[in-house]
mmCIF file of C-alpha atoms in Angstrom:
data_model
loop_
_atom_site.group_PDB
_atom_site.id
_atom_site.type_symbol
_atom_site.label_atom_id
_atom_site.label_comp_id
_atom_site.label_asym_id
_atom_site.label_seq_id
_atom_site.Cartn_x
_atom_site.Cartn_y
_atom_site.Cartn_z
ATOM 1 C CA LEU A 4 -18.395 -12.273 -14.056
ATOM 2 C CA PRO A 5 -21.897 -12.898 -15.754
ATOM 3 C CA LEU A 6 -22.442 -14.570 -12.382
ATOM 4 C CA LEU A 7 -21.808 -12.195 -10.107
ATOM 5 C CA GLN A 8 -24.338 -9.263 -8.450
ATOM 6 C CA GLN A 9 -22.348 -6.579 -8.677
ATOM 7 C CA LEU A 10 -18.944 -5.672 -10.553
ATOM 8 C CA LEU A 11 -17.406 -2.442 -9.323
ATOM 9 C CA VAL A 12 -14.541 -1.098 -11.396
ATOM 10 C CA LEU A 13 -12.388 2.081 -11.226
ATOM 11 C CA SER A 14 -13.729 4.541 -13.599
ATOM 12 C CA PRO A 15 -16.867 5.676 -15.448
ATOM 13 C CA THR A 16 -14.636 4.038 -18.446
ATOM 14 C CA ASP A 17 -14.772 0.619 -17.386
ATOM 15 C CA VAL A 18 -18.296 0.531 -16.678
ATOM 16 C CA ALA A 19 -18.634 1.777 -20.069
ATOM 17 C CA TYR A 20 -16.039 -1.854 -21.422
ATOM 18 C CA TRP A 21 -18.336 -4.149 -19.753
ATOM 19 C CA LYS A 22 -21.390 -3.569 -19.841
ATOM 20 C CA LEU A 23 -20.806 -3.079 -24.242
ATOM 21 C CA ARG A 24 -19.668 -6.909 -23.237
ATOM 22 C CA GLY A 25 -22.598 -7.474 -22.088
ATOM 23 C CA LEU A 26 -22.738 -6.843 -18.308
ATOM 24 C CA SER A 27 -25.724 -5.337 -16.527
ATOM 25 C CA SER A 28 -24.711 -4.989 -13.350
ATOM 26 C CA VAL A 29 -21.502 -3.069 -12.980
ATOM 27 C CA SER A 30 -21.031 0.386 -11.592
ATOM 28 C CA TYR A 31 -17.996 2.300 -10.818
ATOM 29 C CA LEU A 32 -16.594 3.825 -6.713
ATOM 30 C CA PRO A 33 -13.802 5.643 -6.982
ATOM 31 C CA ASN A 34 -10.513 4.045 -5.125
ATOM 32 C CA PRO A 35 -10.413 4.670 -1.602
ATOM 33 C CA PRO A 36 -7.732 7.238 -0.148
ATOM 34 C CA SER A 37 -3.960 5.025 0.805
ATOM 35 C CA PRO A 38 -2.939 4.775 4.080
ATOM 36 C CA LEU A 39 0.144 6.926 2.617
ATOM 37 C CA LEU A 40 -2.199 9.502 0.853
ATOM 38 C CA ILE A 41 -3.867 10.059 4.786
ATOM 39 C CA ASN A 42 -0.578 10.113 6.651
ATOM 40 C CA LEU A 43 0.614 12.974 3.494
ATOM 41 C CA PRO A 44 0.741 16.406 5.944
ATOM 42 C CA VAL A 45 -1.655 18.599 3.680
ATOM 43 C CA ARG A 46 -0.136 21.127 1.780
ATOM 44 C CA GLU A 47 -2.400 24.220 0.364
ATOM 45 C CA ASP A 48 -0.128 26.194 -1.685
ATOM 46 C CA PRO A 49 1.772 24.764 -5.178
ATOM 47 C CA LYS A 50 5.176 24.551 -5.585
ATOM 48 C CA GLU A 51 8.617 26.465 -7.165
ATOM 49 C CA LEU A 52 10.432 25.775 -10.111
ATOM 50 C CA PRO A 53 13.287 24.324 -8.156
ATOM 51 C CA LYS A 54 16.356 27.543 -8.239
ATOM 52 C CA ASP A 55 20.189 27.270 -9.196
ATOM 53 C CA ARG A 56 19.452 22.949 -8.470
ATOM 54 C CA PRO A 57 18.951 20.564 -10.430
ATOM 55 C CA LEU A 58 14.968 19.556 -11.364
ATOM 56 C CA GLU A 59 14.299 16.510 -8.855
ATOM 57 C CA ILE A 60 12.106 14.229 -10.874
ATOM 58 C CA VAL A 61 11.163 11.136 -9.168
ATOM 59 C CA TRP A 62 9.276 7.635 -9.197
ATOM 60 C CA TRP A 63 8.017 5.688 -7.238
ATOM 61 C CA GLY A 64 6.188 1.983 -7.318
ATOM 62 C CA ARG A 65 7.266 -1.480 -7.421
ATOM 63 C CA LEU A 66 9.644 -1.450 -10.338
ATOM 64 C CA GLN A 67 7.769 -4.599 -12.884
ATOM 65 C CA GLN A 68 9.240 -3.576 -16.560
ATOM 66 C CA SER A 69 6.067 -5.768 -18.211
ATOM 67 C CA THR A 70 3.354 -3.345 -17.298
ATOM 68 C CA LYS A 71 5.237 0.315 -15.478
ATOM 69 C CA GLN A 72 8.050 0.278 -17.974
ATOM 70 C CA VAL A 73 10.035 1.430 -15.818
ATOM 71 C CA ARG A 74 13.674 0.811 -18.297
ATOM 72 C CA SER A 75 11.748 3.844 -20.091
ATOM 73 C CA GLN A 76 12.742 5.877 -16.817
ATOM 74 C CA ILE A 77 16.227 5.335 -18.565
ATOM 75 C CA GLU A 78 15.667 6.416 -21.744
ATOM 76 C CA LEU A 79 13.561 9.861 -20.529
ATOM 77 C CA ALA A 80 17.013 10.240 -18.729
ATOM 78 C CA LYS A 81 18.505 10.075 -21.361
ATOM 79 C CA ALA A 82 16.818 12.842 -23.728
ATOM 80 C CA LEU A 83 16.281 15.070 -20.931
ATOM 81 C CA GLN A 84 20.120 15.208 -20.566
ATOM 82 C CA ARG A 85 20.637 15.404 -24.674
ATOM 83 C CA PHE A 86 17.953 18.416 -23.927
ATOM 84 C CA ASN A 87 20.606 19.915 -21.381
ATOM 85 C CA VAL A 88 18.553 19.366 -17.972
ATOM 86 C CA GLU A 89 19.811 19.821 -15.402
ATOM 87 C CA PHE A 90 18.241 17.120 -13.111
ATOM 88 C CA ARG A 91 18.524 13.888 -11.100
ATOM 89 C CA LEU A 92 15.768 11.692 -11.395
ATOM 90 C CA THR A 93 14.757 9.698 -8.157
ATOM 91 C CA ILE A 94 13.814 5.545 -8.846
ATOM 92 C CA ILE A 95 11.875 4.328 -4.951
ATOM 93 C CA GLY A 96 10.079 1.057 -4.759
ATOM 94 C CA PRO A 97 11.187 -2.751 -4.240
ATOM 95 C CA ASP A 98 12.539 -5.571 -6.973
ATOM 96 C CA GLY A 99 9.123 -6.908 -9.361
ATOM 97 C CA GLY A 100 9.210 -10.053 -10.800
ATOM 98 C CA ASP A 101 11.367 -9.294 -14.430
ATOM 99 C CA LEU A 102 13.767 -6.434 -13.478
ATOM 100 C CA SER A 103 15.468 -5.851 -10.162
ATOM 101 C CA ALA A 104 17.108 -2.180 -9.430
ATOM 102 C CA ASP A 105 20.676 -3.896 -10.105
ATOM 103 C CA GLN A 106 19.496 -4.647 -13.656
ATOM 104 C CA LEU A 107 18.699 -0.998 -13.806
ATOM 105 C CA ARG A 108 21.477 0.009 -12.271
ATOM 106 C CA ARG A 109 23.493 -1.859 -14.951
ATOM 107 C CA ASP A 110 20.806 0.024 -18.088
ATOM 108 C CA ALA A 111 21.830 3.398 -16.175
ATOM 109 C CA GLU A 112 25.738 2.955 -16.390
ATOM 110 C CA GLU A 113 25.485 1.911 -19.925
ATOM 111 C CA CYS A 114 23.494 4.809 -21.233
ATOM 112 C CA GLY A 115 25.847 7.322 -19.096
ATOM 113 C CA VAL A 116 23.180 8.129 -16.716
ATOM 114 C CA SER A 117 24.340 6.418 -13.478
ATOM 115 C CA ALA A 118 25.399 9.799 -11.985
ATOM 116 C CA ASP A 119 21.336 11.474 -12.478
ATOM 117 C CA VAL A 120 19.567 8.894 -11.585
ATOM 118 C CA LYS A 121 19.868 7.348 -7.876
ATOM 119 C CA LEU A 122 17.232 4.186 -7.148
ATOM 120 C CA THR A 123 16.835 4.125 -3.271
ATOM 121 C CA GLY A 124 15.050 0.385 -2.812
ATOM 122 C CA PRO A 125 12.123 0.646 -0.582
ATOM 123 C CA LEU A 126 11.538 3.806 1.555
ATOM 124 C CA HIS A 127 8.501 4.394 3.954
ATOM 125 C CA GLY A 128 6.936 6.346 6.710
ATOM 126 C CA SER A 129 8.862 8.876 6.921
ATOM 127 C CA ASP A 130 11.705 8.945 4.710
ATOM 128 C CA LEU A 131 9.155 7.775 1.492
ATOM 129 C CA ILE A 132 7.857 11.437 2.530
ATOM 130 C CA GLN A 133 10.539 13.141 2.699
ATOM 131 C CA ALA A 134 11.064 12.335 -0.381
ATOM 132 C CA LEU A 135 8.745 13.029 -1.776
ATOM 133 C CA SER A 136 8.888 16.038 -0.714
ATOM 134 C CA ASN A 137 12.445 17.387 -2.043
ATOM 135 C CA ALA A 138 10.628 15.867 -5.174
ATOM 136 C CA HIS A 139 9.443 18.455 -7.923
ATOM 137 C CA VAL A 140 7.791 16.130 -10.574
ATOM 138 C CA PHE A 141 6.345 12.824 -10.639
ATOM 139 C CA ILE A 142 6.549 10.305 -14.044
ATOM 140 C CA SER A 143 4.767 7.695 -14.891
ATOM 141 C CA THR A 144 5.845 5.251 -17.400
ATOM 142 C CA SER A 145 3.108 2.911 -17.884
ATOM 143 C CA VAL A 146 1.197 1.369 -20.171
ATOM 144 C CA ILE A 147 -1.539 -0.273 -18.259
ATOM 145 C CA GLU A 148 -3.767 1.099 -14.319
ATOM 146 C CA GLY A 149 -6.578 0.847 -12.805
ATOM 147 C CA TYR A 150 -5.846 3.399 -10.995
ATOM 148 C CA PRO A 151 -2.413 4.768 -10.004
ATOM 149 C CA LEU A 152 -2.282 5.611 -6.255
ATOM 150 C CA ALA A 153 0.759 6.836 -6.239
ATOM 151 C CA LEU A 154 -0.009 9.652 -8.768
ATOM 152 C CA VAL A 155 -2.707 10.925 -6.157
ATOM 153 C CA GLU A 156 -0.237 10.623 -3.614
ATOM 154 C CA ALA A 157 2.022 12.897 -5.757
ATOM 155 C CA GLN A 158 -0.855 15.292 -6.967
ATOM 156 C CA ALA A 159 -1.110 15.973 -3.192
ATOM 157 C CA MET A 160 1.799 16.967 -2.593
ATOM 158 C CA GLY A 161 1.911 19.447 -5.414
ATOM 159 C CA LEU A 162 3.904 17.756 -7.917
ATOM 160 C CA PRO A 163 3.158 18.057 -11.900
ATOM 161 C CA VAL A 164 2.973 14.570 -13.682
ATOM 162 C CA ALA A 165 4.360 13.694 -16.673
ATOM 163 C CA MET A 166 3.522 10.492 -17.989
ATOM 164 C CA LEU A 167 2.051 8.372 -20.681
ATOM 165 C CA GLU A 168 -0.938 8.895 -22.089
ATOM 166 C CA LEU A 169 -4.098 6.029 -20.124
ATOM 167 C CA PRO A 170 -6.645 8.223 -21.446
ATOM 168 C CA TRP A 171 -9.778 6.326 -19.183
ATOM 169 C CA LEU A 172 -8.391 6.734 -16.136
ATOM 170 C CA ALA A 173 -11.259 8.752 -14.177
ATOM 171 C CA VAL A 174 -8.010 10.968 -12.085
ATOM 172 C CA LEU A 175 -7.785 12.622 -14.695
ATOM 173 C CA ALA A 176 -10.302 14.188 -15.873
ATOM 174 C CA GLN A 177 -10.340 17.633 -15.662
ATOM 175 C CA ASN A 178 -6.724 17.057 -14.504
ATOM 176 C CA ASP A 179 -4.543 20.437 -15.668
ATOM 177 C CA GLY A 180 -1.705 18.452 -13.445
ATOM 178 C CA VAL A 181 -0.889 16.603 -15.591
ATOM 179 C CA VAL A 182 1.307 16.638 -19.443
ATOM 180 C CA THR A 183 1.315 13.867 -21.456
ATOM 181 C CA ALA A 184 2.409 11.772 -24.456
ATOM 182 C CA SER A 185 1.512 8.934 -26.596
ATOM 183 C CA GLN A 186 2.435 5.550 -25.297
ATOM 184 C CA GLY A 187 5.953 5.212 -26.604
ATOM 185 C CA ARG A 188 7.316 8.712 -26.620
ATOM 186 C CA ILE A 189 9.224 9.003 -24.433
ATOM 187 C CA ASP A 190 11.320 11.875 -26.147
ATOM 188 C CA VAL A 191 7.919 13.665 -26.773
ATOM 189 C CA LEU A 192 7.898 12.876 -23.512
ATOM 190 C CA ALA A 193 10.591 14.953 -22.416
ATOM 191 C CA THR A 194 10.014 17.237 -24.551
ATOM 192 C CA GLU A 195 7.249 18.114 -21.910
ATOM 193 C CA ILE A 196 9.804 17.987 -18.844
ATOM 194 C CA ALA A 197 11.933 19.923 -20.467
ATOM 195 C CA THR A 198 9.942 23.484 -21.171
ATOM 196 C CA LEU A 199 8.221 22.702 -17.080
ATOM 197 C CA SER A 200 11.704 22.776 -16.315
ATOM 198 C CA ARG A 201 12.068 26.625 -17.965
ATOM 199 C CA ASP A 202 9.059 27.779 -17.716
ATOM 200 C CA ALA A 203 7.871 29.062 -13.410
ATOM 201 C CA ALA A 204 4.406 30.647 -13.823
ATOM 202 C CA GLU A 205 3.458 27.249 -16.510
ATOM 203 C CA TYR A 206 4.893 25.105 -13.228
ATOM 204 C CA SER A 207 3.551 26.498 -10.218
ATOM 205 C CA LEU A 208 0.010 26.503 -12.111
ATOM 206 C CA ARG A 209 0.604 22.844 -12.775
ATOM 207 C CA SER A 210 1.508 22.567 -9.607
ATOM 208 C CA ALA A 211 -1.797 23.941 -8.019
ATOM 209 C CA ALA A 212 -3.722 21.582 -10.669
ATOM 210 C CA SER A 213 -2.097 18.809 -8.887
ATOM 211 C CA LEU A 214 -3.099 19.934 -5.601
ATOM 212 C CA ALA A 215 -6.712 20.278 -6.868
ATOM 213 C CA ALA A 216 -6.886 17.233 -8.556
ATOM 214 C CA SER A 217 -5.884 15.504 -5.841
ATOM 215 C CA HIS A 218 -8.418 17.507 -3.709
ATOM 216 C CA ARG A 219 -11.369 16.268 -5.371
ATOM 217 C CA ALA A 220 -9.651 12.920 -5.120
ATOM 218 C CA ILE A 221 -9.728 12.550 -1.929
ATOM 219 C CA SER A 222 -13.048 14.686 -1.158
ATOM 220 C CA HIS A 223 -15.220 11.771 -1.794
ATOM 221 C CA ASP A 224 -18.307 10.741 0.910
ATOM 222 C CA PHE A 225 -17.197 6.909 1.435
ATOM 223 C CA SER A 226 -19.265 6.216 3.599
ATOM 224 C CA TRP A 227 -22.273 7.292 1.932
ATOM 225 C CA LEU A 228 -21.039 5.207 -1.304
ATOM 226 C CA TYR A 229 -20.695 2.259 0.040
ATOM 227 C CA ARG A 230 -23.723 2.677 2.174
ATOM 228 C CA ARG A 231 -24.849 3.077 -1.243
ATOM 229 C CA LEU A 232 -24.307 0.130 -2.592
#
């Protein structure tokens, strides 16, 4: 890295980290929108908490246990059952190097939550957009992320986000659409979701805050930023 003319990173915190490691030519540029984010339908009004039907919770990405801790979602489903939350958890994405959908299904069966957990495999295009449109909450259980595009995509759909803390992420700055729990505290994350599922006014505020945060994330003039670079 010291041999590079310039190092680009994904958050101001990363700039501080690398400068403290002795690298002087470090810059932060926001991540550009994903193709999915560009093609999502524009939403202006916040979502509403569902009435007389389950809370639809969604996660999507690669089924990678080492970094994304996908198995924690089975633990989360078990905790939500204990809290008497009526929910459905949909897990979307391809198998990872250390975890498959079949393994997750077995985990769900062993924990007694298979009736409330659905694994779709990878979805694309209109199928993915439809699945996100039907959801009410996006969850993230990652232990490490640089710039979680799925989080921004979820917020663009008006979804409140419930996640394990990753305090260095640039997209979390002044982002009230997110509720968090400490790493490893799936029980606390389930409590946050349970509380949100029973408060329509709070849910609407979180949804509106998600929309505002997503608008900020994609409002940068990327052409100008790249010319400046």
